[in-house]
Coordinates of C-alpha atoms in Angstrom, one line a residue:
Chain A
X1 CA 26.0 9.7 27.7
X2 CA 29.1 7.7 27.0
X3 CA 29.0 5.6 23.8
X4 CA 29.7 2.3 25.6
X5 CA 27.4 2.9 28.5
X6 CA 24.1 1.1 28.8
X7 CA 20.8 3.0 28.9
X8 CA 18.2 2.3 31.6
X9 CA 14.6 2.9 30.5
X10 CA 11.4 2.9 32.4
X11 CA 8.5 2.4 29.9
X12 CA 5.2 4.0 30.7
X13 CA 2.3 2.5 28.7
X14 CA 1.0 -1.0 27.7
X15 CA -0.7 -0.3 24.3
X16 CA 0.4 -0.9 20.7
X17 CA 3.4 1.4 20.7
X18 CA 4.6 0.3 24.1
X19 CA 4.4 -3.4 23.0
X20 CA 6.6 -2.7 20.0
X21 CA 9.0 -0.4 21.9
X22 CA 9.4 -2.9 24.7
X23 CA 10.1 -5.8 22.3
X24 CA 12.7 -3.7 20.4
X25 CA 14.4 -2.7 23.7
X26 CA 14.6 -6.3 24.8
X27 CA 16.3 -7.2 21.5
X28 CA 18.8 -4.3 21.7
X29 CA 21.4 -3.4 24.3
X30 CA 18.9 -1.1 26.1
X31 CA 17.9 -2.1 29.7
X32 CA 14.2 -2.0 30.2
X33 CA 14.2 -1.8 34.0
X34 CA 10.5 -1.3 34.6
X35 CA 7.1 -1.0 33.0
X36 CA 4.3 1.2 34.3
X37 CA 0.6 0.8 33.2
X38 CA -2.8 1.7 34.5
X39 CA -4.5 -1.3 32.9
X40 CA -3.6 -4.1 35.3
X41 CA -4.5 -7.0 32.9
X42 CA -2.4 -5.6 30.1
X43 CA 0.4 -4.6 32.4
X44 CA 0.7 -8.1 34.0
X45 CA 0.5 -9.7 30.6
X46 CA 3.3 -7.6 29.2
X47 CA 5.6 -7.8 32.2
X48 CA 5.2 -11.6 32.4
X49 CA 5.9 -11.9 28.6
X50 CA 9.0 -9.7 29.1
X51 CA 10.2 -10.8 32.6
X52 CA 10.5 -7.2 33.6
X53 CA 9.6 -5.5 36.9
X54 CA 6.3 -3.6 36.8
X55 CA 4.1 -1.3 38.7
X56 CA 0.7 0.4 38.4
X57 CA 1.7 3.0 41.1
X58 CA 3.6 6.0 40.0
X59 CA 5.1 6.4 43.5
X60 CA 6.8 3.0 43.0
X61 CA 8.6 4.1 39.8
X62 CA 12.3 3.3 39.8
X63 CA 14.3 6.5 40.2
X64 CA 17.2 4.9 38.3
X65 CA 16.1 5.5 34.7
X66 CA 18.2 7.4 32.2
X67 CA 15.0 7.9 30.2
X68 CA 11.3 7.8 31.2
X69 CA 9.7 6.8 28.0
X70 CA 6.0 7.5 27.7
X71 CA 3.7 5.6 25.2
X72 CA 0.3 6.7 26.4
X73 CA -2.9 7.9 24.7
X74 CA -2.5 11.5 23.6
X75 CA -5.1 12.6 26.2
X76 CA -3.4 11.1 29.2
X77 CA -0.3 13.4 29.5
X78 CA -1.8 16.3 31.5
X79 CA -3.0 14.0 34.3
X80 CA 0.2 11.9 34.5
X81 CA 2.4 15.1 34.6
X82 CA 0.5 16.4 37.5
X83 CA 1.4 13.4 39.7
X84 CA 4.8 12.3 38.3
X85 CA 7.2 11.8 41.2
X86 CA 10.5 13.0 39.8
X87 CA 11.9 16.3 38.8
X88 CA 14.4 17.1 36.1
X89 CA 14.6 13.6 34.8
X90 CA 14.9 12.9 31.0
X91 CA 11.3 12.3 29.8
X92 CA 10.2 11.6 26.3
X93 CA 6.9 10.7 24.7
X94 CA 6.2 8.9 21.4
X95 CA 3.3 10.7 20.0
X96 CA 3.0 12.4 16.6
X97 CA 0.8 15.2 17.9
X98 CA 1.4 15.9 21.6
X99 CA 3.5 19.1 22.1
X100 CA 7.1 18.6 23.1
X101 CA 6.6 21.1 25.9
X102 CA 4.2 18.8 27.7
X103 CA 6.8 17.9 30.4
X104 CA 8.0 21.4 30.9
X105 CA 6.4 21.9 34.4
X106 CA 8.5 18.9 35.5
X107 CA 11.8 18.9 33.7
X108 CA 14.1 20.9 31.4
X109 CA 15.0 17.5 29.8
X110 CA 11.7 16.7 27.9
X111 CA 11.3 15.7 24.3
X112 CA 9.8 13.3 21.8
X113 CA 11.0 10.1 20.1
X114 CA 8.4 9.6 17.4
X115 CA 8.4 6.1 15.8
X116 CA 6.9 6.7 12.4
X117 CA 5.2 3.4 11.7
X118 CA 1.8 1.7 12.1
X119 CA 1.7 -0.6 15.1
X120 CA -0.6 -3.4 16.0
X121 CA 0.0 -5.3 19.2
X122 CA 1.0 -8.9 18.6
X123 CA 2.0 -8.1 15.0
X124 CA 5.8 -8.1 15.0
X125 CA 7.8 -6.0 12.6
X126 CA 11.5 -5.2 11.8
X127 CA 11.9 -2.4 14.4
X128 CA 15.4 -1.5 13.1
X129 CA 13.6 -0.3 9.9
X130 CA 11.2 2.0 11.8
X131 CA 12.2 5.7 11.4
X132 CA 12.6 7.3 14.9
X133 CA 12.2 11.1 14.8
X134 CA 13.6 13.1 17.7
X135 CA 12.1 16.4 18.6
X136 CA 13.5 18.2 21.6
X137 CA 15.0 21.6 22.6
X138 CA 17.2 20.2 25.3
X139 CA 20.7 19.1 24.4
X140 CA 20.9 16.5 27.3
X141 CA 17.6 15.0 26.3
X142 CA 18.6 15.0 22.6
X143 CA 21.9 13.1 23.4
X144 CA 20.0 10.4 25.3
X145 CA 17.3 10.0 22.8
X146 CA 19.8 9.8 19.9
X147 CA 21.6 7.1 21.8
X148 CA 18.4 5.2 22.4
X149 CA 17.2 5.7 18.8
X150 CA 20.6 4.4 17.4
X151 CA 20.3 1.3 19.5
X152 CA 16.7 0.6 18.4
X153 CA 16.8 1.4 14.7
X154 CA 19.1 2.1 11.7
X155 CA 16.9 5.1 10.7
X156 CA 16.7 8.1 13.0
X157 CA 16.7 11.8 12.6
X158 CA 16.1 15.1 14.3
X159 CA 13.0 17.0 13.3
X160 CA 11.1 20.1 14.5
X161 CA 7.7 20.0 16.2
X162 CA 6.1 21.5 13.1
X163 CA 7.7 18.8 11.0
X164 CA 6.5 16.1 13.4
X165 CA 2.9 17.2 13.2
X166 CA 3.1 17.4 9.4
X167 CA 4.7 13.9 9.2
X168 CA 1.9 12.6 11.3
X169 CA -0.6 14.1 8.8
X170 CA 1.2 12.6 5.9
X171 CA 1.2 9.2 7.6
X172 CA -2.6 9.4 7.8
X173 CA -2.7 9.6 4.0
X174 CA 0.1 7.0 3.4
X175 CA -1.2 4.5 6.0
X176 CA -4.6 5.0 7.6
X177 CA -6.4 6.2 4.4
X178 CA -4.5 3.7 2.3
X179 CA -5.8 0.9 4.5
X180 CA -9.3 2.4 4.2
X181 CA -9.0 2.1 0.4
X182 CA -8.0 -1.5 0.9
X183 CA -11.2 -2.0 2.9
X184 CA -13.3 -0.3 0.2
X185 CA -11.6 -2.4 -2.5
X186 CA -12.4 -5.5 -0.6
X187 CA -16.1 -4.5 -0.2
X188 CA -16.4 -3.7 -3.9
X189 CA -14.8 -7.0 -4.9
X190 CA -16.9 -9.0 -2.4
X191 CA -20.1 -7.5 -3.7
X192 CA -19.6 -9.7 -6.8
X193 CA -18.3 -12.6 -4.7
X194 CA -14.6 -12.0 -5.5
X195 CA -12.1 -13.2 -2.9
X196 CA -9.8 -10.6 -1.2
X197 CA -6.9 -13.0 -2.0
X198 CA -7.2 -11.8 -5.6
X199 CA -6.3 -8.3 -4.4
X200 CA -3.4 -9.1 -2.1
X201 CA -0.7 -9.3 -4.8
X202 CA -1.8 -6.0 -6.3
X203 CA -1.7 -4.3 -2.9
X204 CA 1.8 -5.7 -2.3
X205 CA 3.1 -4.7 -5.7
X206 CA 1.8 -1.2 -5.4
X207 CA 3.6 -0.7 -2.1
X208 CA 6.8 -2.4 -3.4
X209 CA 7.1 -0.2 -6.4
X210 CA 7.4 3.0 -4.4
X211 CA 10.2 1.5 -2.2
X212 CA 12.7 2.3 -5.0
X213 CA 10.7 4.9 -7.1
X214 CA 8.5 7.9 -6.5
X215 CA 4.8 7.2 -6.6
X216 CA 4.1 9.8 -9.3
X217 CA 6.4 7.8 -11.7
X218 CA 4.5 4.6 -10.8
X219 CA 0.9 5.8 -11.3
X220 CA -1.2 3.5 -13.5
X221 CA -4.9 3.2 -14.2
X222 CA -7.6 5.1 -16.1
X223 CA -7.1 8.5 -14.5
X224 CA -3.4 8.9 -15.5
X225 CA -4.4 7.8 -19.1
X226 CA -7.4 10.2 -18.8
X227 CA -9.6 7.4 -20.0
X228 CA -13.0 9.1 -19.5
X229 CA -14.8 6.0 -20.9
X230 CA -13.6 3.7 -18.1
X231 CA -13.8 6.5 -15.5
X232 CA -17.5 7.0 -16.3
X233 CA -18.2 3.3 -16.4
X234 CA -16.7 3.0 -12.9
X235 CA -18.6 5.9 -11.4
X236 CA -21.8 4.2 -12.8
X237 CA -20.9 0.9 -11.2
X238 CA -20.6 2.6 -7.8
X239 CA -23.9 2.9 -6.0
X240 CA -22.8 4.8 -2.8
X241 CA -22.8 8.6 -3.5
X242 CA -19.8 8.9 -1.1
X243 CA -17.8 6.4 -3.1
X244 CA -18.7 8.2 -6.3
X245 CA -17.4 11.5 -4.8
X246 CA -14.3 9.8 -3.5
X247 CA -13.7 8.3 -7.0
X248 CA -14.1 11.8 -8.5
X249 CA -11.7 13.5 -6.1
X250 CA -8.9 10.9 -6.3
X251 CA -9.2 10.9 -10.1
X252 CA -8.9 14.7 -10.2
X253 CA -5.9 14.5 -7.9
X254 CA -4.2 12.1 -10.3
X255 CA -5.0 14.2 -13.4
X256 CA -3.9 17.5 -11.6
X257 CA -0.7 16.0 -10.5
X258 CA 0.1 14.7 -14.0
X259 CA -0.5 18.2 -15.4
X260 CA 1.7 19.8 -12.8
X261 CA 4.5 17.4 -13.7
X262 CA 4.3 17.9 -17.5
Chain B
X1 CA -5.2 -29.4 -25.5
X2 CA -3.1 -32.3 -24.3
X3 CA -1.4 -31.8 -20.9
X4 CA 2.1 -32.4 -22.2
X5 CA 1.7 -30.4 -25.4
X6 CA 3.3 -27.1 -25.9
X7 CA 1.3 -24.0 -26.5
X8 CA 2.2 -21.6 -29.4
X9 CA 1.3 -18.0 -28.7
X10 CA 1.4 -15.0 -31.0
X11 CA 1.5 -11.9 -28.8
X12 CA -0.1 -8.7 -30.2
X13 CA 1.0 -5.5 -28.4
X14 CA 4.2 -4.0 -27.1
X15 CA 3.0 -2.0 -24.1
X16 CA 3.3 -2.6 -20.3
X17 CA 1.1 -5.7 -20.2
X18 CA 2.7 -7.2 -23.3
X19 CA 6.2 -6.7 -21.9
X20 CA 5.3 -8.6 -18.7
X21 CA 3.4 -11.4 -20.5
X22 CA 6.2 -11.9 -23.0
X23 CA 8.8 -12.1 -20.2
X24 CA 6.6 -14.6 -18.3
X25 CA 6.1 -16.7 -21.4
X26 CA 9.8 -16.8 -22.1
X27 CA 10.4 -18.1 -18.6
X28 CA 7.7 -20.7 -18.9
X29 CA 7.2 -23.7 -21.2
X30 CA 5.0 -21.6 -23.5
X31 CA 6.3 -20.9 -27.1
X32 CA 6.1 -17.3 -27.9
X33 CA 6.3 -17.7 -31.7
X34 CA 5.8 -14.1 -32.9
X35 CA 5.2 -10.6 -31.6
X36 CA 3.0 -8.0 -33.5
X37 CA 3.1 -4.3 -32.8
X38 CA 2.2 -1.1 -34.6
X39 CA 4.9 1.0 -32.8
X40 CA 8.0 0.0 -34.8
X41 CA 10.5 1.3 -32.2
X42 CA 8.9 -0.6 -29.3
X43 CA 8.4 -3.7 -31.5
X44 CA 12.0 -3.9 -32.6
X45 CA 13.2 -3.3 -29.1
X46 CA 11.0 -6.0 -27.6
X47 CA 11.7 -8.6 -30.3
X48 CA 15.5 -8.0 -30.1
X49 CA 15.4 -8.3 -26.3
X50 CA 13.4 -11.6 -26.6
X51 CA 15.0 -13.0 -29.8
X52 CA 11.5 -13.7 -31.1
X53 CA 10.2 -13.2 -34.8
X54 CA 8.2 -10.0 -35.2
X55 CA 6.0 -8.2 -37.7
X56 CA 4.1 -4.9 -37.9
X57 CA 1.9 -6.3 -40.7
X58 CA -1.2 -8.3 -39.7
X59 CA -1.0 -10.1 -43.1
X60 CA 2.3 -11.5 -42.0
X61 CA 1.0 -13.0 -38.8
X62 CA 1.9 -16.7 -38.3
X63 CA -1.2 -19.0 -38.8
X64 CA 0.4 -21.5 -36.4
X65 CA -0.7 -20.0 -33.0
X66 CA -2.8 -22.0 -30.5
X67 CA -3.7 -18.6 -29.0
X68 CA -3.6 -15.1 -30.4
X69 CA -3.0 -13.1 -27.2
X70 CA -3.9 -9.4 -27.4
X71 CA -2.5 -6.8 -25.0
X72 CA -3.6 -3.6 -26.8
X73 CA -5.1 -0.3 -25.6
X74 CA -8.8 -0.7 -24.9
X75 CA -9.8 1.5 -27.8
X76 CA -7.8 -0.5 -30.5
X77 CA -9.9 -3.7 -30.6
X78 CA -12.6 -2.6 -33.1
X79 CA -10.0 -1.6 -35.7
X80 CA -7.8 -4.6 -35.4
X81 CA -10.8 -7.0 -35.5
X82 CA -11.9 -5.5 -38.8
X83 CA -8.7 -6.5 -40.5
X84 CA -7.6 -9.6 -38.6
X85 CA -6.6 -12.2 -41.2
X86 CA -7.8 -15.5 -39.5
X87 CA -11.2 -16.9 -38.7
X88 CA -12.1 -19.2 -35.8
X89 CA -8.8 -19.0 -34.1
X90 CA -8.5 -18.9 -30.4
X91 CA -8.3 -15.2 -29.5
X92 CA -8.0 -13.6 -26.1
X93 CA -7.5 -10.1 -24.8
X94 CA -6.1 -9.1 -21.4
X95 CA -8.2 -6.1 -20.5
X96 CA -10.2 -5.5 -17.4
X97 CA -12.9 -3.6 -19.3
X98 CA -13.2 -4.7 -22.9
X99 CA -16.2 -7.0 -23.6
X100 CA -15.5 -10.7 -24.0
X101 CA -17.6 -10.6 -27.1
X102 CA -15.2 -8.2 -28.9
X103 CA -13.9 -11.0 -31.2
X104 CA -17.3 -12.5 -32.0
X105 CA -17.4 -11.3 -35.6
X106 CA -14.2 -13.4 -36.2
X107 CA -14.4 -16.4 -34.0
X108 CA -16.4 -18.6 -31.7
X109 CA -13.3 -19.1 -29.6
X110 CA -12.8 -15.6 -28.1
X111 CA -12.2 -14.8 -24.4
X112 CA -10.2 -12.9 -21.9
X113 CA -7.2 -13.7 -19.7
X114 CA -7.1 -10.8 -17.3
X115 CA -3.8 -10.4 -15.3
X116 CA -4.9 -8.6 -12.2
X117 CA -1.8 -6.6 -11.4
X118 CA -0.2 -3.2 -11.9
X119 CA 2.4 -3.4 -14.6
X120 CA 5.2 -1.0 -15.4
X121 CA 7.5 -1.8 -18.3
X122 CA 11.0 -2.6 -17.2
X123 CA 9.9 -3.2 -13.7
X124 CA 10.0 -7.0 -13.3
X125 CA 7.8 -8.8 -10.8
X126 CA 7.0 -12.4 -9.8
X127 CA 4.6 -13.3 -12.6
X128 CA 3.7 -16.6 -11.0
X129 CA 2.1 -14.6 -8.2
X130 CA -0.1 -12.6 -10.6
X131 CA -3.8 -13.7 -10.5
X132 CA -4.9 -14.6 -14.0
X133 CA -8.7 -14.4 -14.4
X134 CA -10.3 -16.2 -17.3
X135 CA -13.6 -15.0 -18.8
X136 CA -15.0 -16.8 -21.8
X137 CA -18.2 -18.6 -22.9
X138 CA -16.4 -21.0 -25.2
X139 CA -15.1 -24.3 -23.8
X140 CA -12.3 -24.7 -26.3
X141 CA -11.0 -21.2 -25.6
X142 CA -11.4 -21.8 -21.9
X143 CA -9.3 -25.0 -22.0
X144 CA -6.5 -23.2 -23.9
X145 CA -6.6 -20.2 -21.6
X146 CA -6.5 -22.4 -18.5
X147 CA -3.6 -24.3 -19.9
X148 CA -1.7 -21.0 -20.6
X149 CA -2.7 -19.5 -17.2
X150 CA -1.5 -22.6 -15.4
X151 CA 1.9 -22.3 -17.0
X152 CA 2.3 -18.6 -16.3
X153 CA 1.0 -18.3 -12.7
X154 CA 0.1 -20.4 -9.6
X155 CA -3.0 -18.2 -9.1
X156 CA -5.8 -18.5 -11.8
X157 CA -9.5 -18.7 -11.8
X158 CA -12.6 -18.4 -14.0
X159 CA -14.7 -15.3 -13.5
X160 CA -17.8 -13.8 -15.3
X161 CA -17.6 -10.6 -17.3
X162 CA -19.5 -8.7 -14.6
X163 CA -17.0 -10.0 -12.0
X164 CA -14.1 -8.9 -14.2
X165 CA -15.4 -5.3 -14.5
X166 CA -16.0 -5.1 -10.8
X167 CA -12.6 -6.5 -10.1
X168 CA -11.1 -3.9 -12.3
X169 CA -13.0 -1.2 -10.3
X170 CA -11.8 -2.6 -7.0
X171 CA -8.2 -2.6 -8.4
X172 CA -8.5 1.1 -9.0
X173 CA -9.2 1.6 -5.3
X174 CA -6.5 -0.9 -4.1
X175 CA -3.8 0.3 -6.5
X176 CA -4.3 3.4 -8.5
X177 CA -6.0 5.4 -5.7
X178 CA -3.6 4.0 -3.1
X179 CA -0.7 5.2 -5.2
X180 CA -2.4 8.6 -5.5
X181 CA -2.5 8.7 -1.7
X182 CA 1.2 7.9 -1.6
X183 CA 1.8 10.9 -3.9
X184 CA -0.3 13.2 -1.7
X185 CA 1.5 11.9 1.4
X186 CA 4.8 12.7 -0.2
X187 CA 3.7 16.2 -1.1
X188 CA 2.4 16.9 2.4
X189 CA 5.7 15.6 3.9
X190 CA 7.9 17.6 1.4
X191 CA 6.0 20.8 2.2
X192 CA 8.0 20.7 5.5
X193 CA 11.2 19.4 3.9
X194 CA 10.6 15.8 5.1
X195 CA 12.2 13.1 3.0
X196 CA 9.9 10.5 1.3
X197 CA 12.3 7.8 2.6
X198 CA 10.7 8.4 6.1
X199 CA 7.4 7.2 4.6
X200 CA 8.6 4.1 2.8
X201 CA 8.7 1.7 5.8
X202 CA 5.1 2.9 6.7
X203 CA 3.8 2.2 3.2
X204 CA 5.5 -1.2 3.1
X205 CA 4.1 -2.2 6.5
X206 CA 0.6 -1.1 5.7
X207 CA 0.5 -3.3 2.6
X208 CA 2.3 -6.2 4.5
X209 CA -0.3 -6.4 7.2
X210 CA -3.2 -7.1 4.9
X211 CA -1.3 -10.0 3.2
X212 CA -2.3 -12.1 6.2
X213 CA -5.2 -10.2 7.7
X214 CA -8.2 -8.2 6.5
X215 CA -7.7 -4.4 6.3
X216 CA -10.6 -3.6 8.6
X217 CA -8.8 -5.5 11.4
X218 CA -5.6 -3.6 10.7
X219 CA -7.1 0.0 10.7
X220 CA -5.1 2.4 12.8
X221 CA -5.1 6.2 13.1
X222 CA -7.2 9.0 14.5
X223 CA -10.4 8.1 12.5
X224 CA -10.8 4.6 14.0
X225 CA -10.2 6.0 17.5
X226 CA -12.7 8.8 16.7
X227 CA -10.1 11.3 17.9
X228 CA -11.8 14.5 16.8
X229 CA -9.1 16.7 18.3
X230 CA -6.4 15.3 15.9
X231 CA -8.9 15.0 13.0
X232 CA -9.7 18.8 13.3
X233 CA -6.0 19.7 13.7
X234 CA -5.2 17.7 10.5
X235 CA -8.0 19.4 8.5
X236 CA -6.7 22.7 9.7
X237 CA -3.1 21.9 8.6
X238 CA -4.4 21.1 5.0
X239 CA -4.7 24.2 2.8
X240 CA -6.1 22.7 -0.4
X241 CA -9.9 22.5 -0.1
X242 CA -9.9 19.3 -2.2
X243 CA -7.5 17.6 0.3
X244 CA -9.7 18.7 3.2
X245 CA -12.7 17.1 1.4
X246 CA -10.7 13.9 0.8
X247 CA -9.7 13.8 4.4
X248 CA -13.4 14.2 5.5
X249 CA -14.7 11.5 3.1
X250 CA -12.0 8.9 4.0
X251 CA -12.4 9.6 7.7
X252 CA -16.2 9.1 7.4
X253 CA -15.6 5.8 5.5
X254 CA -13.4 4.5 8.4
X255 CA -15.9 5.6 11.1
X256 CA -18.9 4.2 9.1
X257 CA -17.1 0.9 8.5
X258 CA -16.2 0.6 12.2
X259 CA -19.8 1.2 13.2
X260 CA -21.1 -1.5 10.7
X261 CA -18.6 -4.0 12.2
X262 CA -19.6 -3.4 15.8

């Protein structure tokens, strides 16, 4: 793919990831030539918002795409591959977990462009700050995906399939479980009628600190000070046995990590 | 305390919290008239940085303070109260856990001004965004602490001792445990030679989302989708039994919370 050439993309999917990818493409020099989706309501809404041709019929897919970019639910790939109308096109999915060989019955040019971020539809973010991780064994697909990635974000890299799955796992800890802790913190606070607004600056600062430092340098709280008095008070305050257990495990993780460091 | 009057503060302590409080006072219209500390090196460094009189001898404390503001380790209060030279002064500590009655042998004007934030020395933050929570049973102390709080931050409120201890506990979940998850995520990523920089935008976005929304609305990931295939893959990828257990508990918390909501 020549450096100055445009890149035509057909986007398949209408969910969170598709919403963000589509927006990012419209803002970049990438031509989003068509959107495909099975959910007619979502498809029409997206296509109208973007002013882009759309279809819910795979047989009406444009044959002109440089890349067919899939942002579907992980379970949907087998079915769609069995009826996809083109052979040997460049096809890429966006999942952290689906195998990069999922398109191999259809094309030699399959791969993955994995945007490593948490996406919520209607919640815009700076897409040029989203790391795009490319996982493919095909040089032609790799070239196209690197071109696409470079237009969409300033952070992109090649990774192996093993790395991609591990990255997905680490993201569950950094994002999904972190958000679960925010929810628990909110519930603990609200039990005594404390507003979640009191917690927001603390949450923001905790995430801000690790943008320039490593989290183990930034650890604060009773566990890192090994303050057993406060730790025991806290475990007593918690009523739910599952929360007590969670408090125990995370406290032990902090203590163990501090020991390994020293 | 008259609205236009200045407020003279003697600060006792040279640790993280003292460092941030001192800086905030120097930036505000509060007169930091003296710093006391037992650690001579830290005390001299702070006093030189701030150009403020200092002493490591309690008998040399200025008697002119409107507020004696203590930012000591939780365990240090008993000892310092037994030798504090003044009676019936306004005294306040800054701890999430120490009782608000800790000064009662010395004064009727004791209380707490609890800055609800994670502090690291040398790591500046926007102090006017730090919630300052005031806990006292004395009206004179309350008036002075509200005046001080209003000069230092735009977010301040009165809370009870029970609320303060619960808020401290919720902060452990929102901050200390969250940071522990960042550390675990980093270790999981680095096991496959993935750079922590890949995780930083995800961490920042997760915290950003809950600044305007509630975390339960923002939950993403395999647990909220009840995607048992990915959940089982992830638990298999984790080798450490403690991490497996942590994965289980947090996944269950997310599923349980989603059920309670629906």
